[in-house]
mmCIF file of C-alpha atoms in Angstrom:
data_model
loop_
_atom_site.group_PDB
_atom_site.id
_atom_site.type_symbol
_atom_site.label_atom_id
_atom_site.label_comp_id
_atom_site.label_asym_id
_atom_site.label_seq_id
_atom_site.Cartn_x
_atom_site.Cartn_y
_atom_site.Cartn_z
ATOM 1 C CA MET S 1 -196.291 -58.831 -166.921
ATOM 2 C CA LYS S 2 -195.496 -58.615 -163.271
ATOM 3 C CA PHE S 3 -197.119 -61.333 -161.192
ATOM 4 C CA THR S 4 -198.746 -60.080 -158.034
ATOM 5 C CA ASP S 5 -201.390 -62.121 -156.273
ATOM 6 C CA VAL S 6 -202.754 -60.758 -152.999
ATOM 7 C CA ILE S 7 -204.146 -64.124 -151.908
ATOM 8 C CA LEU S 8 -200.812 -65.909 -152.425
ATOM 9 C CA GLN S 9 -198.809 -63.168 -150.726
ATOM 10 C CA THR S 10 -201.074 -62.971 -147.686
ATOM 11 C CA SER S 11 -201.152 -66.715 -147.136
ATOM 12 C CA THR S 12 -197.353 -66.864 -147.689
ATOM 13 C CA LYS S 13 -196.848 -64.393 -144.838
ATOM 14 C CA ILE S 14 -198.562 -66.855 -142.448
ATOM 15 C CA LEU S 15 -197.293 -70.044 -143.940
ATOM 16 C CA VAL S 16 -193.618 -69.074 -143.875
ATOM 17 C CA PHE S 17 -193.694 -68.877 -140.083
ATOM 18 C CA ILE S 18 -195.229 -72.309 -139.720
ATOM 19 C CA ILE S 19 -192.734 -73.877 -142.122
ATOM 20 C CA LEU S 20 -189.730 -72.192 -140.494
ATOM 21 C CA THR S 21 -190.866 -73.240 -137.001
ATOM 22 C CA PHE S 22 -191.332 -76.816 -138.223
ATOM 23 C CA SER S 23 -187.951 -76.850 -139.823
ATOM 24 C CA ILE S 24 -186.223 -75.784 -136.574
ATOM 25 C CA TYR S 25 -188.256 -78.374 -134.683
ATOM 26 C CA VAL S 26 -187.191 -81.114 -137.151
ATOM 27 C CA MET S 27 -183.561 -80.044 -136.860
ATOM 28 C CA PHE S 28 -183.502 -80.308 -133.035
ATOM 29 C CA ALA S 29 -185.648 -83.452 -132.927
ATOM 30 C CA GLY S 30 -183.055 -85.263 -135.101
ATOM 31 C CA HIS S 31 -181.252 -86.814 -132.155
ATOM 32 C CA HIS S 32 -184.040 -89.064 -130.924
ATOM 33 C CA ASN S 33 -186.847 -88.811 -133.516
ATOM 34 C CA PRO S 34 -186.947 -88.762 -137.338
ATOM 35 C CA GLY S 35 -185.427 -85.556 -138.630
ATOM 36 C CA GLY S 36 -182.022 -83.952 -138.606
ATOM 37 C CA GLY S 37 -179.955 -81.242 -140.168
ATOM 38 C CA PHE S 38 -180.429 -82.301 -143.797
ATOM 39 C CA ILE S 39 -184.226 -82.404 -143.845
ATOM 40 C CA GLY S 40 -184.488 -79.308 -141.655
ATOM 41 C CA GLY S 41 -182.281 -77.401 -144.077
ATOM 42 C CA LEU S 42 -184.449 -78.536 -146.995
ATOM 43 C CA ILE S 43 -187.614 -77.373 -145.207
ATOM 44 C CA THR S 44 -186.046 -73.961 -144.468
ATOM 45 C CA ALA S 45 -184.970 -73.697 -148.095
ATOM 46 C CA SER S 46 -188.516 -74.505 -149.271
ATOM 47 C CA ALA S 47 -189.928 -71.749 -147.010
ATOM 48 C CA LEU S 48 -187.475 -69.278 -148.540
ATOM 49 C CA ILE S 49 -188.352 -70.415 -152.060
ATOM 50 C CA LEU S 50 -192.016 -69.882 -151.252
ATOM 51 C CA LEU S 51 -191.105 -66.281 -150.312
ATOM 52 C CA TYR S 52 -189.239 -65.882 -153.588
ATOM 53 C CA ILE S 53 -192.240 -67.177 -155.561
ATOM 54 C CA ALA S 54 -194.841 -64.968 -153.806
ATOM 55 C CA PHE S 55 -192.732 -61.785 -153.869
ATOM 56 C CA ASP S 56 -190.018 -60.863 -156.299
ATOM 57 C CA VAL S 57 -186.301 -61.451 -155.841
ATOM 58 C CA LYS S 58 -185.473 -57.818 -155.148
ATOM 59 C CA THR S 59 -187.969 -57.530 -152.259
ATOM 60 C CA VAL S 60 -186.796 -60.717 -150.599
ATOM 61 C CA HIS S 61 -183.155 -59.609 -150.897
ATOM 62 C CA GLU S 62 -184.096 -56.464 -149.021
ATOM 63 C CA ILE S 63 -185.840 -58.490 -146.255
ATOM 64 C CA ILE S 64 -183.191 -61.217 -145.989
ATOM 65 C CA PRO S 65 -179.848 -59.575 -146.947
ATOM 66 C CA VAL S 66 -177.918 -62.890 -146.707
ATOM 67 C CA ASP S 67 -175.438 -64.229 -149.236
ATOM 68 C CA PHE S 68 -176.305 -67.951 -149.306
ATOM 69 C CA LYS S 69 -172.826 -68.915 -150.587
ATOM 70 C CA ILE S 70 -171.351 -67.611 -147.313
ATOM 71 C CA VAL S 71 -174.017 -69.537 -145.319
ATOM 72 C CA GLY S 72 -173.062 -72.782 -147.020
ATOM 73 C CA ALA S 73 -169.343 -72.147 -146.473
ATOM 74 C CA LEU S 74 -169.925 -71.276 -142.785
ATOM 75 C CA GLY S 75 -171.897 -74.513 -142.339
ATOM 76 C CA VAL S 76 -169.047 -76.612 -143.760
ATOM 77 C CA LEU S 77 -166.606 -74.710 -141.554
ATOM 78 C CA ILE S 78 -168.680 -75.422 -138.408
ATOM 79 C CA ALA S 79 -168.956 -79.103 -139.233
ATOM 80 C CA LEU S 80 -165.211 -79.273 -139.812
ATOM 81 C CA LEU S 81 -164.408 -77.426 -136.560
ATOM 82 C CA THR S 82 -166.449 -79.868 -134.463
ATOM 83 C CA GLY S 83 -164.258 -82.646 -135.872
ATOM 84 C CA ILE S 84 -161.048 -80.740 -135.214
ATOM 85 C CA GLY S 85 -162.252 -79.747 -131.709
ATOM 86 C CA SER S 86 -162.281 -83.414 -130.637
ATOM 87 C CA MET S 87 -158.797 -83.836 -132.084
ATOM 88 C CA VAL S 88 -157.524 -80.870 -129.993
ATOM 89 C CA LEU S 89 -158.846 -82.556 -126.812
ATOM 90 C CA GLY S 90 -156.964 -85.730 -127.636
ATOM 91 C CA TYR S 91 -159.724 -87.905 -129.112
ATOM 92 C CA PRO S 92 -160.034 -89.231 -132.685
ATOM 93 C CA PHE S 93 -161.423 -86.976 -135.473
ATOM 94 C CA LEU S 94 -165.242 -86.419 -135.198
ATOM 95 C CA SER S 95 -165.617 -88.026 -131.726
ATOM 96 C CA GLN S 96 -168.797 -86.884 -129.999
ATOM 97 C CA THR S 97 -169.999 -86.711 -126.431
ATOM 98 C CA PHE S 98 -173.078 -85.596 -124.521
ATOM 99 C CA ALA S 99 -173.949 -84.473 -120.994
ATOM 100 C CA TYR S 100 -177.162 -83.762 -119.025
ATOM 101 C CA LYS S 101 -177.266 -80.178 -117.771
ATOM 102 C CA THR S 102 -180.000 -78.244 -115.967
ATOM 103 C CA LEU S 103 -180.818 -75.147 -117.950
ATOM 104 C CA PRO S 104 -182.887 -72.273 -116.471
ATOM 105 C CA LEU S 105 -185.812 -72.448 -118.930
ATOM 106 C CA PHE S 106 -185.771 -76.004 -120.309
ATOM 107 C CA GLY S 107 -184.986 -77.950 -117.104
ATOM 108 C CA LYS S 108 -182.899 -81.086 -117.524
ATOM 109 C CA THR S 109 -181.609 -81.114 -121.073
ATOM 110 C CA GLU S 110 -179.351 -83.390 -123.020
ATOM 111 C CA LEU S 111 -176.588 -81.377 -124.615
ATOM 112 C CA ALA S 112 -174.774 -83.284 -127.356
ATOM 113 C CA THR S 113 -171.918 -82.085 -129.524
ATOM 114 C CA ALA S 114 -173.532 -83.844 -132.456
ATOM 115 C CA VAL S 115 -176.100 -81.033 -132.541
ATOM 116 C CA ILE S 116 -173.375 -78.570 -133.491
ATOM 117 C CA PHE S 117 -172.328 -80.843 -136.365
ATOM 118 C CA ASP S 118 -176.009 -80.997 -137.360
ATOM 119 C CA LEU S 119 -176.164 -77.212 -137.304
ATOM 120 C CA GLY S 120 -173.255 -77.193 -139.749
ATOM 121 C CA VAL S 121 -175.092 -79.691 -142.036
ATOM 122 C CA TYR S 122 -178.237 -77.537 -141.805
ATOM 123 C CA MET S 123 -176.438 -74.357 -142.849
ATOM 124 C CA ALA S 124 -174.575 -76.163 -145.661
ATOM 125 C CA VAL S 125 -177.848 -77.579 -147.045
ATOM 126 C CA VAL S 126 -179.684 -74.231 -146.870
ATOM 127 C CA GLY S 127 -176.748 -72.447 -148.529
ATOM 128 C CA THR S 128 -176.297 -75.019 -151.324
ATOM 129 C CA THR S 129 -180.041 -75.323 -152.154
ATOM 130 C CA MET S 130 -180.644 -71.572 -152.200
ATOM 131 C CA THR S 131 -177.512 -70.910 -154.283
ATOM 132 C CA ILE S 132 -178.609 -73.475 -156.896
ATOM 133 C CA ILE S 133 -182.189 -72.216 -157.085
ATOM 134 C CA LEU S 134 -181.264 -68.509 -157.172
ATOM 135 C CA SER S 135 -178.538 -68.987 -159.799
ATOM 136 C CA ILE S 136 -180.936 -70.913 -161.996
ATOM 137 C CA GLY S 137 -183.786 -68.400 -161.368
ATOM 138 C CA GLU S 138 -181.870 -65.196 -162.058
ATOM 139 C CA ASP S 139 -180.642 -66.177 -165.500
ATOM 140 C CA GLU S 140 -182.583 -64.446 -168.234
ATOM 141 C CA MET A 1 -219.430 -100.716 -123.749
ATOM 142 C CA ASN A 2 -216.262 -99.169 -122.327
ATOM 143 C CA VAL A 3 -214.585 -95.934 -123.383
ATOM 144 C CA SER A 4 -211.979 -97.411 -125.694
ATOM 145 C CA ALA A 5 -214.561 -99.250 -127.792
ATOM 146 C CA ILE A 6 -216.553 -95.983 -128.252
ATOM 147 C CA ILE A 7 -213.354 -94.143 -129.228
ATOM 148 C CA GLU A 8 -212.495 -96.907 -131.694
ATOM 149 C CA ILE A 9 -215.969 -96.581 -133.335
ATOM 150 C CA ILE A 10 -215.615 -92.811 -133.584
ATOM 151 C CA VAL A 11 -212.151 -93.091 -135.111
ATOM 152 C CA ALA A 12 -213.326 -95.750 -137.574
ATOM 153 C CA VAL A 13 -216.264 -93.566 -138.684
ATOM 154 C CA MET A 14 -214.035 -90.559 -139.091
ATOM 155 C CA VAL A 15 -211.381 -92.344 -141.156
ATOM 156 C CA LEU A 16 -214.117 -93.972 -143.261
ATOM 157 C CA ALA A 17 -215.759 -90.596 -143.848
ATOM 158 C CA GLY A 18 -212.402 -89.201 -144.876
ATOM 159 C CA THR A 19 -211.708 -91.895 -147.382
ATOM 160 C CA VAL A 20 -215.252 -91.725 -148.800
ATOM 161 C CA LEU A 21 -214.908 -87.965 -149.265
ATOM 162 C CA SER A 22 -211.575 -88.432 -151.061
ATOM 163 C CA LEU A 23 -213.129 -91.117 -153.266
ATOM 164 C CA LEU A 24 -216.054 -88.796 -154.112
ATOM 165 C CA SER A 25 -213.678 -86.029 -154.953
ATOM 166 C CA SER A 26 -211.673 -88.243 -157.323
ATOM 167 C CA LEU A 27 -214.965 -89.351 -158.991
ATOM 168 C CA GLY A 28 -215.855 -85.687 -159.433
ATOM 169 C CA PHE A 29 -212.393 -85.098 -160.932
ATOM 170 C CA ILE A 30 -213.166 -87.709 -163.575
ATOM 171 C CA ARG A 31 -216.741 -86.825 -164.333
ATOM 172 C CA LEU A 32 -216.883 -82.975 -164.284
ATOM 173 C CA PRO A 33 -216.555 -81.186 -167.691
ATOM 174 C CA ASP A 34 -213.864 -78.466 -167.429
ATOM 175 C CA ILE A 35 -210.930 -77.475 -165.275
ATOM 176 C CA TYR A 36 -212.860 -75.016 -163.122
ATOM 177 C CA THR A 37 -215.467 -77.476 -161.899
ATOM 178 C CA ARG A 38 -212.791 -80.147 -161.584
ATOM 179 C CA SER A 39 -210.690 -77.963 -159.320
ATOM 180 C CA HIS A 40 -213.806 -77.253 -157.321
ATOM 181 C CA ALA A 41 -214.194 -80.988 -156.708
ATOM 182 C CA ALA A 42 -210.489 -81.617 -156.190
ATOM 183 C CA THR A 43 -209.763 -78.942 -153.571
ATOM 184 C CA LYS A 44 -212.892 -78.870 -151.460
ATOM 185 C CA SER A 45 -213.788 -82.432 -150.651
ATOM 186 C CA VAL A 46 -210.161 -83.695 -150.459
ATOM 187 C CA THR A 47 -209.444 -80.963 -147.908
ATOM 188 C CA LEU A 48 -212.368 -82.084 -145.736
ATOM 189 C CA GLY A 49 -211.415 -85.725 -146.247
ATOM 190 C CA ILE A 50 -207.850 -85.048 -145.059
ATOM 191 C CA LEU A 51 -209.277 -83.163 -142.038
ATOM 192 C CA PHE A 52 -211.323 -86.206 -141.090
ATOM 193 C CA ILE A 53 -208.466 -88.709 -141.526
ATOM 194 C CA LEU A 54 -205.954 -86.607 -139.593
ATOM 195 C CA LEU A 55 -208.437 -85.829 -136.821
ATOM 196 C CA GLY A 56 -209.285 -89.539 -136.544
ATOM 197 C CA THR A 57 -205.576 -90.392 -136.263
ATOM 198 C CA PHE A 58 -205.131 -87.667 -133.670
ATOM 199 C CA ILE A 59 -207.975 -88.902 -131.526
ATOM 200 C CA TYR A 60 -206.765 -92.485 -131.835
ATOM 201 C CA PHE A 61 -203.232 -91.709 -130.633
ATOM 202 C CA TRP A 62 -204.571 -89.408 -127.906
ATOM 203 C CA PHE A 63 -206.977 -91.939 -126.267
ATOM 204 C CA MET A 64 -205.192 -95.194 -127.068
ATOM 205 C CA HIS A 65 -201.567 -94.221 -126.491
ATOM 206 C CA GLY A 66 -201.839 -91.010 -124.488
ATOM 207 C CA LEU A 67 -199.876 -89.189 -127.216
ATOM 208 C CA ILE A 68 -200.950 -85.643 -128.126
ATOM 209 C CA SER A 69 -199.372 -85.018 -131.534
ATOM 210 C CA ILE A 70 -199.115 -81.353 -132.259
ATOM 211 C CA ARG A 71 -197.768 -82.193 -135.720
ATOM 212 C CA LEU A 72 -201.157 -83.657 -136.759
ATOM 213 C CA LEU A 73 -203.021 -80.543 -135.645
ATOM 214 C CA LEU A 74 -200.439 -78.396 -137.443
ATOM 215 C CA GLY A 75 -200.892 -80.576 -140.535
ATOM 216 C CA ILE A 76 -204.656 -79.952 -140.452
ATOM 217 C CA LEU A 77 -204.073 -76.200 -140.163
ATOM 218 C CA PHE A 78 -201.475 -76.323 -142.914
ATOM 219 C CA VAL A 79 -203.678 -78.267 -145.349
ATOM 220 C CA PHE A 80 -206.606 -75.946 -144.646
ATOM 221 C CA LEU A 81 -204.451 -72.961 -145.426
ATOM 222 C CA THR A 82 -202.646 -74.278 -148.465
ATOM 223 C CA ALA A 83 -205.113 -76.378 -150.460
ATOM 224 C CA PRO A 84 -207.559 -73.545 -151.343
ATOM 225 C CA VAL A 85 -204.651 -71.238 -152.263
ATOM 226 C CA ALA A 86 -203.203 -73.962 -154.543
ATOM 227 C CA GLY A 87 -206.611 -74.415 -156.181
ATOM 228 C CA HIS A 88 -206.910 -70.639 -156.619
ATOM 229 C CA LEU A 89 -203.477 -70.436 -158.248
ATOM 230 C CA VAL A 90 -204.192 -73.297 -160.668
ATOM 231 C CA ILE A 91 -207.562 -71.750 -161.660
ATOM 232 C CA ARG A 92 -206.081 -68.271 -162.007
ATOM 233 C CA SER A 93 -203.255 -69.361 -164.249
ATOM 234 C CA ALA A 94 -205.679 -71.480 -166.294
ATOM 235 C CA TYR A 95 -207.994 -68.482 -166.816
ATOM 236 C CA ARG A 96 -205.191 -66.134 -167.630
ATOM 237 C CA SER A 97 -203.737 -68.518 -170.234
ATOM 238 C CA GLY A 98 -207.127 -68.698 -171.939
ATOM 239 C CA VAL A 99 -208.626 -72.088 -170.966
ATOM 240 C CA LYS A 100 -212.249 -72.148 -172.116
ATOM 241 C CA LEU A 101 -215.161 -72.748 -169.764
ATOM 242 C CA SER A 102 -217.360 -75.778 -170.550
ATOM 243 C CA ASP A 103 -220.250 -75.275 -173.026
ATOM 244 C CA THR A 104 -222.881 -75.783 -170.320
ATOM 245 C CA SER A 105 -221.826 -72.727 -168.274
ATOM 246 C CA VAL A 106 -223.972 -69.645 -168.747
ATOM 247 C CA LYS A 107 -222.153 -66.704 -167.211
ATOM 248 C CA ASP A 108 -218.536 -65.421 -167.168
ATOM 249 C CA GLU A 109 -218.469 -62.326 -164.989
ATOM 250 C CA LEU A 110 -214.683 -62.171 -164.749
ATOM 251 C CA ARG A 111 -214.341 -61.738 -168.518
ATOM 252 C CA ASP A 112 -216.601 -58.623 -168.449
ATOM 253 C CA ASP A 113 -214.677 -57.204 -165.510
ATOM 254 C CA LEU A 114 -211.307 -57.751 -167.119
ATOM 255 C CA LYS A 115 -212.600 -56.103 -170.315
ATOM 256 C CA LYS A 116 -213.852 -53.130 -168.301
ATOM 257 C CA MET A 117 -210.507 -52.871 -166.531
ATOM 258 C CA LYS A 118 -208.616 -52.871 -169.791
ATOM 259 C CA GLN A 119 -210.826 -50.084 -171.192
ATOM 260 C CA LEU A 120 -210.275 -48.044 -168.052
ATOM 261 C CA GLU A 121 -206.505 -48.477 -168.338
ATOM 262 C CA GLN A 122 -206.541 -47.334 -171.945
ATOM 263 C CA TYR A 123 -208.641 -44.341 -171.017
ATOM 264 C CA HIS A 124 -206.273 -43.317 -168.235
ATOM 265 C CA SER A 125 -203.163 -43.766 -170.420
ATOM 266 C CA LYS A 126 -204.736 -41.459 -173.030
ATOM 267 C CA GLU A 127 -205.625 -38.875 -170.395
ATOM 268 C CA GLY A 128 -202.272 -38.744 -168.597
#
């Protein structure tokens, strides 16, 4: 029997936005507050899993046509490239730096290269978690 | 009495109300007869108890430390959206898998409706 629940689907449509917003906040807050790429990636993955529970796999694949294996591989590649980038500039592997810049919308902002590494971790965690869950869930 | 003492009393009353509501709900979870009344106790009063505790924490940090925590407000909104849906899903799957109501209950309107729906489906499948 196909499982459709209007109450679950309607509340999911609202909740997914809150969870995704919170995950992005947690990812960017990781430099000075509790949070970071790992936990942000897990929260994003939980929002996507909620979508997969409320709707079926085919519908969500149409909405989000993303291969999560590629997302995970891209994340690892980004994290590796930030390490190699510091080697190219003549510093040891995975050296990091930061600078204060005045951006048009945010004002004075601290831009750190560690955030790019965190983005790689985030994408790797989302890709790995979703690949595991989907490959378990699709088996008959 | 200055302002911070009044705020402290308000916060204390709110947190106490929240804990008492959570305690009442766990008592209801022990004492009520079947899963439907138990879920009624578990979802409703715990949700209100969490609202009181989080709101008390929010007011405390706002007036004592000058810190407006959006995360606490978002937490209240989130619990208010999710707890009833979770209760609904538990009850729904319990009813669909055939968990009996307690002996003291007198009416089961959903059973009659489901029976009517099944008859209607059979009728339509014969017609078309």
